[in-house]
XYZ file of C-alpha atoms in Angstrom:
157
model
C 75.039 27.293 -133.390
C 72.553 29.690 -131.916
C 69.683 28.713 -134.215
C 66.267 28.723 -132.538
C 63.278 27.131 -134.273
C 60.667 29.515 -135.707
C 57.788 30.368 -133.339
C 59.790 29.508 -130.112
C 60.278 32.216 -127.556
C 64.015 32.765 -126.981
C 63.570 32.490 -123.162
C 61.746 29.174 -123.464
C 64.337 27.344 -125.565
C 67.425 25.802 -124.085
C 70.166 25.680 -126.743
C 72.654 23.567 -124.666
C 72.770 19.910 -125.965
C 73.066 16.999 -123.479
C 76.806 16.391 -124.084
C 77.944 19.977 -123.570
C 78.859 23.019 -125.562
C 82.063 21.377 -127.078
C 80.247 18.507 -128.730
C 77.461 20.937 -129.998
C 80.131 23.147 -131.519
C 81.729 20.096 -133.241
C 78.275 19.019 -134.479
C 77.767 22.539 -135.816
C 81.142 22.415 -137.727
C 80.286 19.147 -139.273
C 76.785 20.174 -140.219
C 77.982 23.421 -141.796
C 80.741 21.614 -143.720
C 78.277 19.052 -144.972
C 75.748 21.689 -146.062
C 78.296 23.814 -147.852
C 79.885 20.611 -149.448
C 76.381 19.614 -150.677
C 75.583 23.158 -151.919
C 78.841 23.281 -153.830
C 78.145 19.931 -155.618
C 74.731 21.199 -156.752
C 76.260 23.421 -159.254
C 74.275 26.343 -157.751
C 76.714 28.929 -156.935
C 73.993 31.365 -155.712
C 72.801 28.850 -153.066
C 76.333 28.024 -152.021
C 77.300 31.749 -151.699
C 74.237 32.540 -149.627
C 75.037 29.619 -147.166
C 78.655 30.672 -147.091
C 77.701 34.183 -146.248
C 75.412 33.174 -143.511
C 78.240 31.131 -142.029
C 80.510 34.142 -142.109
C 77.887 36.215 -140.226
C 77.549 33.449 -137.528
C 81.076 34.189 -136.604
C 79.848 37.415 -134.965
C 82.753 39.226 -136.523
C 80.785 41.053 -139.118
C 78.227 43.754 -139.019
C 77.494 44.330 -135.174
C 79.731 47.365 -134.270
C 77.294 48.870 -131.692
C 79.218 47.128 -128.918
C 82.703 48.256 -127.572
C 85.819 46.551 -128.663
C 86.121 44.810 -125.251
C 82.459 43.443 -125.575
C 82.968 42.234 -129.033
C 86.290 40.476 -128.151
C 84.732 38.813 -125.103
C 81.752 37.683 -127.256
C 83.936 36.057 -129.750
C 86.487 34.507 -127.370
C 83.801 33.136 -124.991
C 81.770 31.514 -127.863
C 82.794 28.114 -129.265
C 80.008 28.522 -131.869
C 81.534 31.810 -133.173
C 84.929 30.537 -133.367
C 83.620 27.313 -135.150
C 81.873 29.462 -137.745
C 85.199 31.329 -138.377
C 87.037 27.956 -138.846
C 84.315 26.621 -141.302
C 84.494 29.911 -143.260
C 88.231 29.927 -143.495
C 88.375 26.287 -144.494
C 85.614 26.724 -147.005
C 87.430 29.591 -148.585
C 90.632 27.566 -148.845
C 88.919 24.688 -150.402
C 86.315 26.527 -152.521
C 87.909 29.854 -153.230
C 86.988 29.886 -156.837
C 83.154 29.615 -156.140
C 82.703 31.775 -152.936
C 82.595 34.855 -155.174
C 83.775 38.331 -154.676
C 81.449 38.957 -151.651
C 82.640 35.840 -150.076
C 86.242 37.026 -150.126
C 85.138 40.375 -148.875
C 83.477 38.667 -145.837
C 86.614 36.710 -145.358
C 88.851 39.620 -145.319
C 86.364 41.595 -143.176
C 86.582 38.714 -140.563
C 90.426 38.779 -140.626
C 90.558 42.513 -140.203
C 88.125 42.357 -137.408
C 90.221 39.792 -135.670
C 93.186 42.053 -136.115
C 91.204 45.140 -134.809
C 90.209 43.153 -131.695
C 93.968 42.370 -131.317
C 93.216 38.672 -131.597
C 95.462 38.333 -134.668
C 98.908 39.778 -134.777
C 99.716 42.445 -137.335
C 102.984 40.528 -137.925
C 101.015 37.793 -139.656
C 99.389 40.141 -142.115
C 102.019 41.376 -144.502
C 101.661 42.399 -148.148
C 103.470 40.191 -150.499
C 103.569 42.838 -153.190
C 104.808 46.388 -152.250
C 102.961 47.919 -155.146
C 99.550 46.154 -154.106
C 97.757 49.422 -152.987
C 99.251 51.927 -155.392
C 96.890 53.987 -157.589
C 97.789 52.244 -160.739
C 97.173 48.756 -159.199
C 93.724 49.895 -157.950
C 92.712 51.183 -161.368
C 93.839 47.823 -163.106
C 92.019 45.857 -160.566
C 88.971 47.853 -161.113
C 89.263 47.452 -164.810
C 89.512 43.720 -164.475
C 86.359 43.571 -162.233
C 84.480 45.615 -164.728
C 85.248 43.219 -167.487
C 84.054 40.294 -165.551
C 80.604 41.867 -165.391
C 80.360 42.368 -169.062
C 78.784 39.365 -170.691
C 80.395 39.928 -174.246
C 83.962 39.935 -172.954
C 86.030 36.778 -173.611
C 88.214 35.751 -170.600
C 91.414 33.956 -170.642
């Protein structure tokens, strides 16, 4: 998954495995799923969330906007590792949506919107279920709820 051991020069290290890229990507998916599964069972949400965010970044869909749209699209489409990281992140969000945290959901939506911007995801698939979702009143109510979550003395339902 593009991880190079510490102290090894990038040019001196061959990341290809002996069975080809497809099996390496499959191994990466399995490894990431096991690591995230283990971290979620530890009961330490901070470790799980850090690992989850790193998997999101491995998709290549977040943060690197110095390249053109065409280059970003090609980098994602041409990389089984990046596509695998996206799959792991989406599946993890579905299975562990309650513990990925607010930042985790921001990264998931960031990846989805980047796919849409790269025209790899049709806008027909992204429809709001609630027509009042983005009204001013709804934003204020959502902000109030988030602020209440940060207050330690507030009793939640």
